[in-house]
Amino acid sequence: MPGADKETDLTERIEAFLADLKRGGSGTGPLRGSGEMARETTYLLRRITAQARWSSAGDLMEIIRNEGRRMTAAQPSETTVGNMVRRVLKIIREEYARSRGSSEETEQQESLHKLLTAGELSEETFREHFVHLKANVIEAINELLTELDGTTDNIAMQALEHIHSNEVIMTVGRSRTVEAFLKDAARKRKFHVIVAECAPFCQGHEMATGLSKVGIETTVIADAAIFAVMSRVNKVIIGTQTVLANGGLRAVNGTHSVALAARHHSTPLIICAPMFKLSPQVFTTCSLSLNDVNSCFPVLKILSKVNVHCPVFDYVPPELITLFISNIGGNAPSYIYRLMSELYHPEDHKL
Amino acid sequence: ANRGGKQKKGNVTSEQEEEEQPLQAVLVADSFNRRFFPISKDQPRALLPLGNVAMIDYTLEFLTSTGVQETFVFCCWMSNKIKDHLLKSKWCRPTSPNVVHIITSDLYRSLGDVLRDVDAKNLVRNDFILVYGDVVSNIDVSQALQEHRHRRKVDKNISVMTMVFKESSPGHKSRCEEDDVIVAMDSKSKRVLHYQKTQGLKKLQFPMNIFQHGSDEFEIRHDLLDCHISICSPQVAELFTDNFDYQTRNDFVRGILVNEEILGNQIHLYVTQDGYGARVSNLQMYDSVSSDMVRRWVYPLTPEANFTDQQGQGCTHSRHNVYRGAEVSLGHGSQMEENVLIGRDTSIGANCHISNSVIGNNCTIGDNVVLDRAHMWNNVHISSNVEIHQSVVCDGAVVKEAVRLNKQCVLAYNVVIGPNLSLPEGTVVSMHHPEEEEEDDDDEFLSDDQEVGHTFNPAEVGPEGKGYIWKASMNDTEDEELAQCLWGRPLSKQNVCKVVSFQLEVLGTLQRGLEENIVCDNLVLEINSLKYAYNITLKEVMQILTRVVLEYPFQQQGTQLTTLQYTGSLLPLLKTWSPVFKNYIKRAQDHLDCLSAVEELFLEQDTHQTAMVKVLMKMYQLEILEEEAILKWFSTGATNDKSRQLRKNQGLQKFIQWLKEAEDESSEEGE
């Protein structure tokens, strides 16, 4: 039966994806960028929408929520997966609301007025069946995919506004977004870049070779020299793994020290992050457990009485950040919560 | 359509495209020894939990992440349990990238039998990975595989096996003492030239032919940890079939090295610096591998990764390597200090102190409990005021109030230990009575300790306790060497034992010689035949003979002799047996060897050093030893402080002086 084949095929794909997620963070550093991860997740979600059996929006949302939970459990540190799931859920809600005919605005906005007046009307069960819902949802997901494809270019386009000639810019480790950003500015401006190497995986080295190939003058420094060199730097531009709901960052190990050094010298700290990295999580002390602790071997050989900790991520509080540059423009960290409400529905924050 | 899982293992799939064969592995889920008795009476070793996950899961995960696509699991002991476990696990799901075939038989008695079966059933078509079911590793073997395949292509199938080793300093606790090896290898080609287990040996001998191999760079390494992972060619299975006496991998390696000229096969090594690989071969290793896993040395096989994909198995990881499963409740004032893993639904009472421990699911722990390096499996109930140090507590055990378990205790399944008891170090308690063996292996147990019938002894397990104590030598932590001797002498000990037996035989011969007045020629004949029987070198014969003769008075009359009595009984004996000595001491070197044997003996018996002079005098007079030899020995033979001290002995100096004068006189007389 073709239907059953499709189902098994779908399950196989989901299993393969999960296995990949689990092993994706193994030892050799992130093999895939977040952008790729987001794209893969969205493809998979589109496939689930197309091939799974569902009759109403509620069913589909339930299916996607379950799969989303499994995927986030497989690799908790990879937040883009969860973000895409939430985006798709929001798309489904919107399409449902549009099919029903009611306008989105009154449904989605949370406000004191709404709390006082709405009351029982907020019992939305998503049970109605609409013929074109599937097609609409898939089309909306395709739009999301197009947006994902264009994020790096959108960010890079804003480079000329922020980088001026003869500036000294510092960056940390390797970020594809920042690399594109700097390369775009280098077409018209001449400036220097200082790259902190970011031990123990030293991804700063790859970044430096990439930048120097385009003719940008690059200097690589050790992490310990960051504070010393900071007085000469005009701007610090870095990428991040996740942007948290309060405007803080979960970025690669060592970013917090860069941020503190920048604050001390009053150097602006600019974050280039596409919107799909925005996550509704908030930093709490126990979320240190979400910090992926990596393999210890690059640091030290195995010893009996020594415990080696090699955490992968750092938390940077929002006070240290000056500006977020994303594919929809530049924003202050205090505005992030607002952006989030446009992307995700409050009920989806906890899958 | 691209399958994500297979796509990932880039270099391995490209090899496979050339060969068009899936990578296979042979997993031996039985260790063929009884290290984990009595725990493994109820549960096969491959299913014992390490960090709340069965050991075989670690091995299968390691194989799958290397890119193995077909695994043959061979089970012998309790194969049903292993089969059930595997069928329920993620390896047998239809979407698993690794296809698992389970083969069971009651007839397997060793690794050799398994490989002979592999050959008979023609299961492997190509190079395969051979592991045991209790290997925990995260090593990426694809590099080793590439090298192996390359070697075989280049050298036309001469290399039969590549063993994977990890660099690790000697004495590190992940190095199992039984498996310690010293390997001589050719640095460039990584070929194994000499392989020897070093357990218990104080001296090592290397044959000269490893130095004459034609390669100019070779290394002798003792910093290798045996991961028990081997990449084998299909010839390995055939070789095992050809040689019926190969039982273990060790036999195989030795056999290949010995038969090198005849068969031309070679074994190579792959040494990895990063990556972790170890085999849980005894309880000591269980403890160290478990603590390495909790301290994340086996990343990505960490507790919170839940790589077995079981429901509810996930746990959260916090600072200081503290992992907590779901629904864990912690009482007021309890501390989990560091390196602690707690399974789900466990409740811990107030004011407990837990460190370096692994606790399973559904356990209940009372108040004021101290756990240090404790390994507790599921459904364990621990009452208040208990202290557990470096022990293993298996499923369902109950530990009542105020019990103290000292180091290296083992409580097997469903045992109850009564209140107010302190178990001494190394106690093993099990619900199975030690004498209850129904199989034919009774001779391996020393169960004479248990005098009572089959009731529980309250002195041993407490007033409310249930369980029988197994003799401490069954517990394989400190008494490993003793245990090994019980279970059959390993190869390295045989040489030592041979010499001892020879010595005893010579002693017996000499004794009979005295009692029955046997002519010295016949004694020599007897000693010669013993030499051939025990394969002892001539030099050793002479040294042992000297030793036996010099120790003879001690043997006959006990060790509490005074020097006078000693010499009184010894000197006539020397006279009686002087023809025997003269038969063996002919060349100059023999004199020196005999003297060094004499010296060694008197260094040990330092109360009788004055007797040495008399002995030497007598031997000189009987013309057993010549004066040149004695003088040479005296002047040059001092190798360490003790022997120098010996030479300062007054009597000895006088003797030497007299000898010199005598020599001068005799040479003056022109004789």
Coordinates of C-alpha atoms in Angstrom, one line a residue, chain A residues 154-303:
Chain A
N154 CA 20.3 40.0 4.1
I155 CA 22.7 40.4 7.0
A156 CA 25.7 40.9 4.8
M157 CA 23.9 43.7 2.9
Q158 CA 23.9 45.8 6.0
A159 CA 27.6 45.6 6.4
L160 CA 28.5 48.9 4.7
E161 CA 26.4 50.9 7.2
H162 CA 28.3 49.5 10.2
I163 CA 31.9 49.2 9.0
H164 CA 33.9 52.3 8.0
S165 CA 37.3 52.6 6.5
N166 CA 40.5 52.1 8.5
E167 CA 38.6 50.5 11.4
V168 CA 39.9 47.7 13.6
I169 CA 37.4 45.1 14.1
M170 CA 37.7 42.1 16.5
T171 CA 35.9 38.8 16.2
V172 CA 35.9 35.5 18.0
G173 CA 36.1 32.0 16.6
R174 CA 34.4 31.2 13.4
S175 CA 30.9 32.3 12.4
R176 CA 29.7 32.0 8.8
T177 CA 27.4 35.0 9.2
V178 CA 30.2 37.3 10.4
E179 CA 32.5 36.0 7.7
A180 CA 29.9 36.9 5.0
F181 CA 29.3 40.2 6.7
L182 CA 33.0 41.2 6.7
K183 CA 33.6 39.9 3.2
D184 CA 30.8 42.0 1.9
A185 CA 32.1 45.1 3.6
A186 CA 35.6 44.4 2.3
R187 CA 34.4 44.9 -1.3
K188 CA 34.2 48.6 -0.8
R189 CA 36.1 49.4 2.4
K190 CA 39.6 48.7 3.7
F191 CA 39.8 47.7 7.4
H192 CA 41.7 45.4 9.7
V193 CA 40.4 42.4 11.5
I194 CA 41.7 40.8 14.6
V195 CA 40.5 37.2 15.2
A196 CA 40.7 35.5 18.6
E197 CA 41.6 31.9 18.0
C198 CA 39.2 30.4 20.5
A199 CA 41.0 27.4 22.0
P200 CA 40.9 24.3 22.2
F201 CA 39.3 23.8 18.8
C202 CA 41.0 27.0 17.4
Q203 CA 38.3 27.7 14.8
G204 CA 39.6 31.3 14.6
H205 CA 42.3 29.9 12.4
E206 CA 39.9 28.9 9.7
M207 CA 38.2 32.2 10.0
A208 CA 41.4 34.1 9.5
T209 CA 42.4 32.1 6.5
G210 CA 39.0 32.6 5.0
L211 CA 39.2 36.4 5.5
S212 CA 42.7 36.8 4.3
K213 CA 41.8 35.0 1.0
V214 CA 39.5 38.0 0.2
G215 CA 42.3 40.4 0.9
I216 CA 41.3 41.6 4.4
E217 CA 44.3 42.2 6.7
T218 CA 43.8 39.7 9.5
T219 CA 45.7 39.1 12.7
V220 CA 45.2 36.0 14.9
I221 CA 45.6 36.4 18.6
A222 CA 45.4 34.0 21.5
D223 CA 42.4 34.2 23.8
A224 CA 44.5 35.5 26.7
A225 CA 45.5 38.6 24.7
I226 CA 41.9 39.8 24.1
F227 CA 41.8 42.3 26.9
A228 CA 45.3 43.6 26.1
V229 CA 44.4 44.2 22.5
M230 CA 40.9 45.6 23.1
S231 CA 42.0 49.2 23.6
R232 CA 43.0 49.3 19.9
V233 CA 39.7 47.9 18.7
N234 CA 36.9 50.0 17.3
K235 CA 34.2 47.4 17.2
V236 CA 33.6 43.9 18.2
I237 CA 31.5 41.9 15.8
I238 CA 30.7 38.3 16.7
G239 CA 28.2 35.6 15.9
T240 CA 26.3 33.4 18.3
Q241 CA 24.7 30.0 18.6
T242 CA 21.5 31.2 20.2
V243 CA 19.8 34.4 21.2
L244 CA 17.9 34.0 24.4
A245 CA 14.5 35.5 25.2
N246 CA 15.9 38.2 27.4
G247 CA 18.4 39.4 24.8
G248 CA 21.3 37.5 26.2
L249 CA 23.4 35.1 24.2
R250 CA 24.5 31.6 24.3
A251 CA 27.7 31.8 22.3
V252 CA 30.9 29.9 21.9
N253 CA 33.2 29.6 24.9
G254 CA 35.2 32.7 25.5
T255 CA 32.6 35.2 24.3
H256 CA 31.8 36.4 27.7
S257 CA 35.3 37.5 28.4
V258 CA 35.3 39.4 25.1
A259 CA 32.1 41.1 26.0
L260 CA 33.4 42.1 29.4
A261 CA 36.6 43.5 27.9
A262 CA 34.5 45.4 25.3
R263 CA 32.4 46.9 28.1
H264 CA 35.4 47.9 30.0
H265 CA 36.8 49.8 27.1
S266 CA 33.4 51.0 26.0
T267 CA 33.7 49.3 22.6
P268 CA 30.5 48.5 20.9
L269 CA 29.6 44.8 20.7
I270 CA 27.6 43.9 17.6
I271 CA 26.0 40.5 17.2
C272 CA 25.2 39.2 13.7
A273 CA 22.5 36.6 14.2
P274 CA 19.7 35.6 11.8
M275 CA 16.2 35.4 13.3
F276 CA 16.0 31.6 13.3
K277 CA 18.5 31.6 16.2
L278 CA 16.1 33.5 18.4
S279 CA 14.9 31.1 21.1
P280 CA 12.2 31.5 23.8
Q281 CA 14.5 30.0 26.4
V282 CA 15.6 32.1 29.3
F283 CA 18.9 31.7 31.1
T284 CA 18.7 30.3 34.6
T285 CA 21.4 28.9 36.7
C286 CA 20.2 25.3 36.1
S287 CA 20.2 25.8 32.4
L288 CA 24.0 25.5 32.8
S289 CA 23.0 21.9 32.3
L290 CA 22.1 22.7 28.7
N291 CA 25.7 23.6 28.3
D292 CA 27.1 20.9 26.1
V293 CA 30.3 19.8 27.7
N294 CA 32.5 18.5 25.0
S295 CA 35.1 15.8 24.8
C296 CA 38.1 16.5 27.0
F297 CA 40.7 15.0 24.8
P298 CA 41.8 18.2 23.0
V299 CA 42.7 19.6 26.4
L300 CA 44.5 16.9 28.3
K301 CA 45.2 13.2 28.0
I302 CA 43.3 11.0 30.3
L303 CA 44.6 11.1 33.8

